[in-house]
mmCIF file of C-alpha atoms in Angstrom:
data_model
loop_
_atom_site.group_PDB
_atom_site.id
_atom_site.type_symbol
_atom_site.label_atom_id
_atom_site.label_comp_id
_atom_site.label_asym_id
_atom_site.label_seq_id
_atom_site.Cartn_x
_atom_site.Cartn_y
_atom_site.Cartn_z
ATOM 1 C CA MET A 1 -11.737 -17.622 0.017
ATOM 2 C CA ARG A 2 -11.280 -13.910 -0.782
ATOM 3 C CA LYS A 3 -8.383 -13.651 -3.025
ATOM 4 C CA ARG A 4 -9.505 -10.475 -5.034
ATOM 5 C CA ARG A 5 -8.163 -7.725 -7.083
ATOM 6 C CA THR A 6 -6.945 -5.388 -4.336
ATOM 7 C CA LYS A 7 -3.885 -3.215 -3.482
ATOM 8 C CA LYS A 8 -3.761 -5.040 -0.220
ATOM 9 C CA PRO A 9 -0.857 -7.420 0.100
ATOM 10 C CA LEU A 10 -1.344 -11.106 -0.014
ATOM 11 C CA VAL A 11 -1.386 -12.985 3.370
ATOM 12 C CA SER A 12 -0.561 -16.775 3.373
ATOM 13 C CA ILE A 13 -2.261 -18.709 6.214
ATOM 14 C CA LEU A 14 -0.447 -21.964 6.414
ATOM 15 C CA ILE A 15 -2.007 -24.818 8.345
ATOM 16 C CA PRO A 16 0.276 -27.878 9.145
ATOM 17 C CA ASN A 17 -1.792 -31.005 10.110
ATOM 18 C CA TYR A 18 -1.379 -34.455 11.676
ATOM 19 C CA ASN A 19 -4.331 -36.434 12.980
ATOM 20 C CA TYR A 20 -6.533 -33.495 14.031
ATOM 21 C CA GLU A 21 -9.777 -34.716 12.531
ATOM 22 C CA THR A 22 -11.687 -33.332 15.451
ATOM 23 C CA THR A 23 -10.623 -29.774 15.068
ATOM 24 C CA ILE A 24 -9.259 -29.198 11.575
ATOM 25 C CA ARG A 25 -12.781 -28.251 10.221
ATOM 26 C CA ASP A 26 -12.930 -25.181 12.880
ATOM 27 C CA THR A 27 -9.412 -24.255 12.069
ATOM 28 C CA ILE A 28 -10.090 -23.715 8.321
ATOM 29 C CA GLU A 29 -13.378 -22.297 8.761
ATOM 30 C CA SER A 30 -11.824 -19.569 10.960
ATOM 31 C CA ALA A 31 -9.161 -18.838 8.445
ATOM 32 C CA LEU A 32 -11.983 -18.520 5.749
ATOM 33 C CA ALA A 33 -13.885 -16.222 8.117
ATOM 34 C CA GLN A 34 -11.212 -13.505 8.046
ATOM 35 C CA THR A 35 -12.350 -9.975 7.267
ATOM 36 C CA TYR A 36 -9.125 -9.246 5.461
ATOM 37 C CA GLU A 37 -9.699 -9.307 1.666
ATOM 38 C CA ASN A 38 -6.647 -10.893 0.175
ATOM 39 C CA ILE A 39 -5.614 -14.177 1.570
ATOM 40 C CA GLU A 40 -4.589 -17.690 0.444
ATOM 41 C CA ILE A 41 -5.044 -20.711 2.678
ATOM 42 C CA ILE A 42 -2.629 -23.736 2.410
ATOM 43 C CA VAL A 43 -3.099 -27.033 4.323
ATOM 44 C CA LEU A 44 -0.168 -29.413 4.294
ATOM 45 C CA ASP A 45 -1.210 -32.805 5.807
ATOM 46 C CA ASN A 46 1.679 -34.799 7.404
ATOM 47 C CA HIS A 47 0.432 -38.207 6.213
ATOM 48 C CA SER A 48 -2.338 -38.404 8.783
ATOM 49 C CA THR A 49 -3.776 -41.801 9.894
ATOM 50 C CA ASP A 50 -7.189 -40.401 10.791
ATOM 51 C CA HIS A 51 -9.692 -38.663 8.504
ATOM 52 C CA SER A 52 -8.345 -35.018 8.856
ATOM 53 C CA PHE A 53 -7.023 -35.115 5.170
ATOM 54 C CA GLU A 54 -10.351 -36.099 3.796
ATOM 55 C CA ILE A 55 -12.030 -33.413 5.848
ATOM 56 C CA ALA A 56 -9.451 -30.700 4.506
ATOM 57 C CA LYS A 57 -9.876 -31.916 0.768
ATOM 58 C CA LYS A 58 -13.401 -30.692 0.849
ATOM 59 C CA TYR A 59 -12.114 -27.135 1.171
ATOM 60 C CA ARG A 60 -10.589 -27.287 -2.156
ATOM 61 C CA LYS A 61 -13.793 -26.191 -3.813
ATOM 62 C CA ARG A 62 -13.670 -23.149 -1.665
ATOM 63 C CA GLY A 63 -10.113 -22.185 -2.962
ATOM 64 C CA VAL A 64 -7.957 -23.840 -0.149
ATOM 65 C CA ARG A 65 -4.849 -25.492 -1.433
ATOM 66 C CA VAL A 66 -4.550 -28.930 0.205
ATOM 67 C CA TYR A 67 -1.452 -31.126 -0.078
ATOM 68 C CA GLN A 68 -0.556 -34.398 1.592
ATOM 69 C CA MET A 69 3.023 -35.764 2.267
ATOM 70 C CA PRO A 70 3.674 -39.295 1.262
ATOM 71 C CA PHE A 71 5.369 -39.720 4.679
ATOM 72 C CA ASN A 72 5.477 -37.699 7.800
ATOM 73 C CA ILE A 73 8.084 -35.144 7.681
ATOM 74 C CA GLY A 74 7.456 -33.744 11.342
ATOM 75 C CA VAL A 75 8.078 -29.971 12.005
ATOM 76 C CA SER A 76 9.673 -29.636 8.605
ATOM 77 C CA SER A 77 6.377 -29.233 7.269
ATOM 78 C CA HIS A 78 6.425 -25.564 8.595
ATOM 79 C CA ASN A 79 9.379 -24.570 6.225
ATOM 80 C CA LEU A 80 7.792 -26.408 3.126
ATOM 81 C CA LEU A 81 4.500 -24.496 3.654
ATOM 82 C CA ILE A 82 6.479 -21.340 3.702
ATOM 83 C CA LYS A 83 8.143 -22.126 0.444
ATOM 84 C CA LEU A 84 4.681 -22.918 -0.957
ATOM 85 C CA ALA A 85 3.266 -19.580 0.021
ATOM 86 C CA ARG A 86 3.096 -16.640 -2.101
ATOM 87 C CA GLY A 87 2.192 -13.975 0.433
ATOM 88 C CA LYS A 88 3.958 -10.875 1.713
ATOM 89 C CA TYR A 89 2.784 -11.891 5.122
ATOM 90 C CA ILE A 90 2.964 -15.392 6.852
ATOM 91 C CA HIS A 91 0.631 -16.995 9.390
ATOM 92 C CA VAL A 92 1.193 -20.533 10.609
ATOM 93 C CA LEU A 93 -2.179 -21.644 12.147
ATOM 94 C CA HIS A 94 -1.942 -24.902 13.865
ATOM 95 C CA SER A 95 -4.848 -27.376 13.047
ATOM 96 C CA ASP A 96 -6.170 -27.396 16.390
ATOM 97 C CA ASP A 97 -6.315 -23.624 17.036
ATOM 98 C CA MET A 98 -8.522 -20.927 15.482
ATOM 99 C CA VAL A 99 -8.270 -17.152 14.813
ATOM 100 C CA LEU A 100 -11.016 -14.703 15.241
ATOM 101 C CA PRO A 101 -12.367 -12.897 12.035
ATOM 102 C CA GLU A 102 -10.132 -9.643 12.462
ATOM 103 C CA PHE A 103 -7.028 -11.292 13.364
ATOM 104 C CA ILE A 104 -5.294 -10.911 10.017
ATOM 105 C CA GLU A 105 -6.626 -7.598 9.170
ATOM 106 C CA LYS A 106 -5.458 -5.873 12.416
ATOM 107 C CA CYS A 107 -1.986 -7.650 12.307
ATOM 108 C CA VAL A 108 -1.403 -6.473 8.695
ATOM 109 C CA THR A 109 -2.639 -3.068 9.128
ATOM 110 C CA LEU A 110 -0.222 -2.491 11.913
ATOM 111 C CA MET A 111 2.793 -3.768 9.953
ATOM 112 C CA GLU A 112 1.825 -1.908 6.746
ATOM 113 C CA LYS A 113 2.078 1.356 8.879
ATOM 114 C CA ASN A 114 5.237 0.345 10.621
ATOM 115 C CA HIS A 115 7.801 -1.129 8.215
ATOM 116 C CA ARG A 116 10.453 -1.926 10.842
ATOM 117 C CA VAL A 117 7.947 -4.399 12.607
ATOM 118 C CA GLY A 118 8.885 -7.692 11.265
ATOM 119 C CA PHE A 119 6.092 -9.549 13.135
ATOM 120 C CA THR A 120 3.004 -8.989 15.245
ATOM 121 C CA VAL A 121 1.472 -10.847 17.936
ATOM 122 C CA THR A 122 -1.952 -10.641 19.700
ATOM 123 C CA GLU A 123 -3.244 -12.013 22.873
ATOM 124 C CA ARG A 124 -5.096 -15.396 23.079
ATOM 125 C CA LEU A 125 -7.926 -17.157 24.543
ATOM 126 C CA GLU A 126 -7.146 -20.760 25.836
ATOM 127 C CA ILE A 127 -9.700 -23.343 25.293
ATOM 128 C CA ASN A 128 -9.902 -27.226 26.164
ATOM 129 C CA GLU A 129 -10.286 -30.176 23.988
ATOM 130 C CA LYS A 130 -13.984 -29.399 23.784
ATOM 131 C CA GLY A 131 -13.605 -25.838 22.749
ATOM 132 C CA GLU A 132 -14.540 -24.557 26.311
ATOM 133 C CA LEU A 133 -12.929 -21.401 27.591
ATOM 134 C CA LEU A 134 -10.188 -21.938 30.174
ATOM 135 C CA GLU A 135 -8.889 -19.427 32.694
ATOM 136 C CA THR A 136 -6.235 -17.429 30.653
ATOM 137 C CA ALA A 137 -3.140 -15.800 31.909
ATOM 138 C CA PRO A 138 -3.051 -12.063 31.966
ATOM 139 C CA PRO A 139 -1.663 -10.233 28.739
ATOM 140 C CA PHE A 140 2.143 -10.402 28.507
ATOM 141 C CA TYR A 141 2.057 -6.648 27.644
ATOM 142 C CA ASN A 142 -0.836 -4.634 29.230
ATOM 143 C CA THR A 143 -1.225 -2.263 26.001
ATOM 144 C CA SER A 144 -1.005 -2.415 22.210
ATOM 145 C CA CYS A 145 2.493 -0.979 21.309
ATOM 146 C CA ILE A 146 5.660 -1.467 19.234
ATOM 147 C CA VAL A 147 8.691 -3.088 21.076
ATOM 148 C CA PRO A 148 12.018 -2.212 19.636
ATOM 149 C CA ALA A 149 14.251 -5.212 18.584
ATOM 150 C CA GLU A 150 16.908 -4.531 21.110
ATOM 151 C CA SER A 151 14.341 -4.549 23.955
ATOM 152 C CA GLN A 152 12.373 -7.582 22.610
ATOM 153 C CA LYS A 153 15.079 -9.921 22.282
ATOM 154 C CA CYS A 154 16.103 -9.347 25.895
ATOM 155 C CA VAL A 155 12.453 -10.212 26.804
ATOM 156 C CA ILE A 156 12.614 -13.360 24.795
ATOM 157 C CA LEU A 157 15.769 -14.463 26.624
ATOM 158 C CA MET A 158 13.810 -14.537 29.759
ATOM 159 C CA ALA A 159 10.373 -15.902 28.541
ATOM 160 C CA SER A 160 8.676 -17.255 25.532
ATOM 161 C CA TYR A 161 4.803 -16.739 25.564
ATOM 162 C CA TYR A 162 3.675 -16.346 21.970
ATOM 163 C CA ILE A 163 2.704 -19.131 19.767
ATOM 164 C CA PRO A 164 2.572 -19.452 16.040
ATOM 165 C CA SER A 165 -1.360 -19.149 15.808
ATOM 166 C CA GLN A 166 -1.200 -15.726 17.408
ATOM 167 C CA THR A 167 1.665 -14.424 15.393
ATOM 168 C CA VAL A 168 2.089 -12.932 11.830
ATOM 169 C CA TYR A 169 5.379 -12.683 10.228
ATOM 170 C CA ARG A 170 6.634 -10.453 7.508
ATOM 171 C CA ARG A 171 7.975 -12.869 4.935
ATOM 172 C CA SER A 172 11.117 -10.891 4.180
ATOM 173 C CA VAL A 173 12.133 -11.046 7.857
ATOM 174 C CA ILE A 174 11.219 -14.726 8.326
ATOM 175 C CA GLU A 175 13.357 -15.605 5.162
ATOM 176 C CA ARG A 176 16.258 -13.623 6.534
ATOM 177 C CA THR A 177 16.303 -15.736 9.660
ATOM 178 C CA GLY A 178 16.742 -18.958 7.540
ATOM 179 C CA LEU A 179 13.243 -20.162 8.366
ATOM 180 C CA TYR A 180 12.448 -22.495 11.218
ATOM 181 C CA GLU A 181 15.365 -24.424 12.921
ATOM 182 C CA VAL A 182 13.612 -27.770 12.857
ATOM 183 C CA THR A 183 16.453 -29.567 14.871
ATOM 184 C CA ILE A 184 15.234 -27.751 17.890
ATOM 185 C CA THR A 185 11.807 -29.241 17.390
ATOM 186 C CA ASN A 186 9.881 -28.351 20.471
ATOM 187 C CA PHE A 187 11.355 -24.838 20.886
ATOM 188 C CA MET A 188 11.631 -23.866 17.380
ATOM 189 C CA ASP A 189 8.947 -21.217 17.808
ATOM 190 C CA TRP A 190 10.868 -19.694 20.603
ATOM 191 C CA TRP A 191 13.901 -19.591 18.584
ATOM 192 C CA MET A 192 12.202 -18.092 15.627
ATOM 193 C CA LEU A 193 10.878 -15.061 17.789
ATOM 194 C CA TYR A 194 14.342 -14.521 19.116
ATOM 195 C CA LYS A 195 15.822 -14.438 15.566
ATOM 196 C CA CYS A 196 13.245 -12.158 14.331
ATOM 197 C CA SER A 197 13.679 -9.830 17.297
ATOM 198 C CA CYS A 198 17.432 -9.586 16.488
ATOM 199 C CA ILE A 199 16.508 -7.962 13.074
ATOM 200 C CA SER A 200 13.113 -6.247 13.478
ATOM 201 C CA ASP A 201 10.790 -4.739 16.021
ATOM 202 C CA MET A 202 7.744 -6.566 17.228
ATOM 203 C CA GLY A 203 4.085 -5.356 17.122
ATOM 204 C CA VAL A 204 1.765 -5.999 19.957
ATOM 205 C CA ILE A 205 -2.132 -5.907 19.609
ATOM 206 C CA ASN A 206 -3.598 -6.151 23.119
ATOM 207 C CA GLU A 207 -6.725 -8.044 22.126
ATOM 208 C CA LYS A 208 -7.609 -11.706 22.284
ATOM 209 C CA LEU A 209 -7.776 -12.594 18.673
ATOM 210 C CA CYS A 210 -6.521 -16.263 18.741
ATOM 211 C CA ARG A 211 -8.100 -19.467 20.318
ATOM 212 C CA TYR A 212 -5.326 -21.683 21.718
ATOM 213 C CA ARG A 213 -6.315 -25.301 22.344
ATOM 214 C CA ILE A 214 -4.792 -27.118 25.394
ATOM 215 C CA TRP A 215 -5.024 -30.844 25.584
ATOM 216 C CA PRO A 216 -5.009 -32.924 28.751
ATOM 217 C CA GLY A 217 -1.768 -35.118 28.885
ATOM 218 C CA SER A 218 -0.178 -32.841 26.221
ATOM 219 C CA GLU A 219 3.257 -33.037 24.908
ATOM 220 C CA THR A 220 4.299 -30.057 27.009
ATOM 221 C CA SER A 221 3.188 -31.980 30.143
ATOM 222 C CA TYR A 222 5.237 -34.908 28.966
ATOM 223 C CA MET A 223 8.517 -32.814 28.341
ATOM 224 C CA VAL A 224 8.229 -31.217 31.813
ATOM 225 C CA LYS A 225 7.720 -34.542 33.417
ATOM 226 C CA HIS A 226 10.816 -36.080 31.683
ATOM 227 C CA MET A 227 12.962 -32.980 32.151
ATOM 228 C CA TYR A 228 13.220 -32.377 28.455
ATOM 229 C CA MET A 229 11.841 -28.896 28.642
ATOM 230 C CA PRO A 230 14.031 -27.387 31.354
ATOM 231 C CA ILE A 231 17.353 -28.876 29.705
ATOM 232 C CA GLN A 232 16.232 -27.588 26.158
ATOM 233 C CA GLY A 233 15.228 -24.297 27.569
ATOM 234 C CA TYR A 234 18.616 -23.949 29.218
ATOM 235 C CA LEU A 235 20.478 -24.815 26.001
ATOM 236 C CA ASN A 236 18.333 -22.201 24.214
ATOM 237 C CA ARG A 237 19.254 -19.559 26.634
ATOM 238 C CA VAL A 238 22.840 -20.510 26.437
ATOM 239 C CA THR A 239 22.760 -20.319 22.582
ATOM 240 C CA MET A 240 21.327 -16.836 22.619
ATOM 241 C CA LEU A 241 23.900 -15.614 25.254
ATOM 242 C CA ARG A 242 26.728 -16.978 23.114
ATOM 243 C CA GLN A 243 25.264 -15.119 20.152
ATOM 244 C CA ALA A 244 25.151 -12.062 22.451
ATOM 245 C CA GLU A 245 28.744 -12.439 23.131
ATOM 246 C CA LEU A 246 29.781 -12.484 19.397
ATOM 247 C CA ASP A 247 27.592 -9.479 18.855
ATOM 248 C CA HIS A 248 28.976 -7.589 21.937
ATOM 249 C CA ASP A 249 25.371 -7.042 22.954
ATOM 250 C CA ARG A 250 25.785 -5.570 26.368
ATOM 251 C CA ARG A 251 22.020 -5.307 27.194
ATOM 252 C CA MET A 252 21.609 -9.084 26.595
ATOM 253 C CA LEU A 253 24.785 -10.082 28.509
ATOM 254 C CA GLU A 254 23.582 -8.048 31.502
ATOM 255 C CA ARG A 255 20.665 -10.328 31.846
ATOM 256 C CA ALA A 256 22.667 -13.447 31.897
ATOM 257 C CA ASP A 257 22.529 -14.237 35.569
ATOM 258 C CA ALA A 258 18.743 -13.565 35.657
ATOM 259 C CA ALA A 259 18.076 -15.856 32.763
ATOM 260 C CA VAL A 260 20.050 -18.684 34.479
ATOM 261 C CA GLU A 261 18.130 -18.074 37.736
ATOM 262 C CA LYS A 262 14.765 -18.021 35.995
ATOM 263 C CA GLN A 263 15.809 -21.329 34.212
ATOM 264 C CA ALA A 264 16.641 -22.826 37.600
ATOM 265 C CA ASP A 265 13.164 -22.019 38.870
ATOM 266 C CA LEU A 266 11.415 -24.144 36.088
#
């Protein structure tokens, strides 16, 4: 792992894991393959019952910090990883996803040049459980750009597209938000994007620099089938609009009816 004497800021790549023995090796290797010169990699295993922790431990000799919880703490592992991290920038890389070699370098370069940008996203490739490419949706934004906070939070009210594995956060911004809201569980990534959009601009790199794995019979499919996703999505939007009322945010409130209609279509 390349943690050298350099003026470049430290980036923490954080890998939460639970029972991903078939993919965690590729995930860690993708983190180690980054072209960026100053990174630390931290793996936190959530008391897995498969062999993924044993696989991760082998990377300690390559400088990866690997820990295991004595019991499963669920999504709270994300916040614990952030507290363990030392980097100026934070990247949460799920243990079944991968990032391409220039992912960190391109995200950090953008943010170092634009200090109002609190987080940067890239586009992604979608793969199946075997790592085979799937048909990927068109990019959310059709060009690389910087989206002002007041505009981006209105977009997030309508849709949540970006996942942690394709996002790099400025640590100071993520700490101002109070870290992940773990009580939301399945929508905490959406809520984090919204909170960061309230206090900082978003950088967009219109390049597919992340590989996002989609599993058959995934948790998302279960949530849709059992109406959990539509209900929780509605509650998330209501919470955002209530905050907009407190902030007297006219632009957000103007989108209230459209947000409800979009929710009804789900």
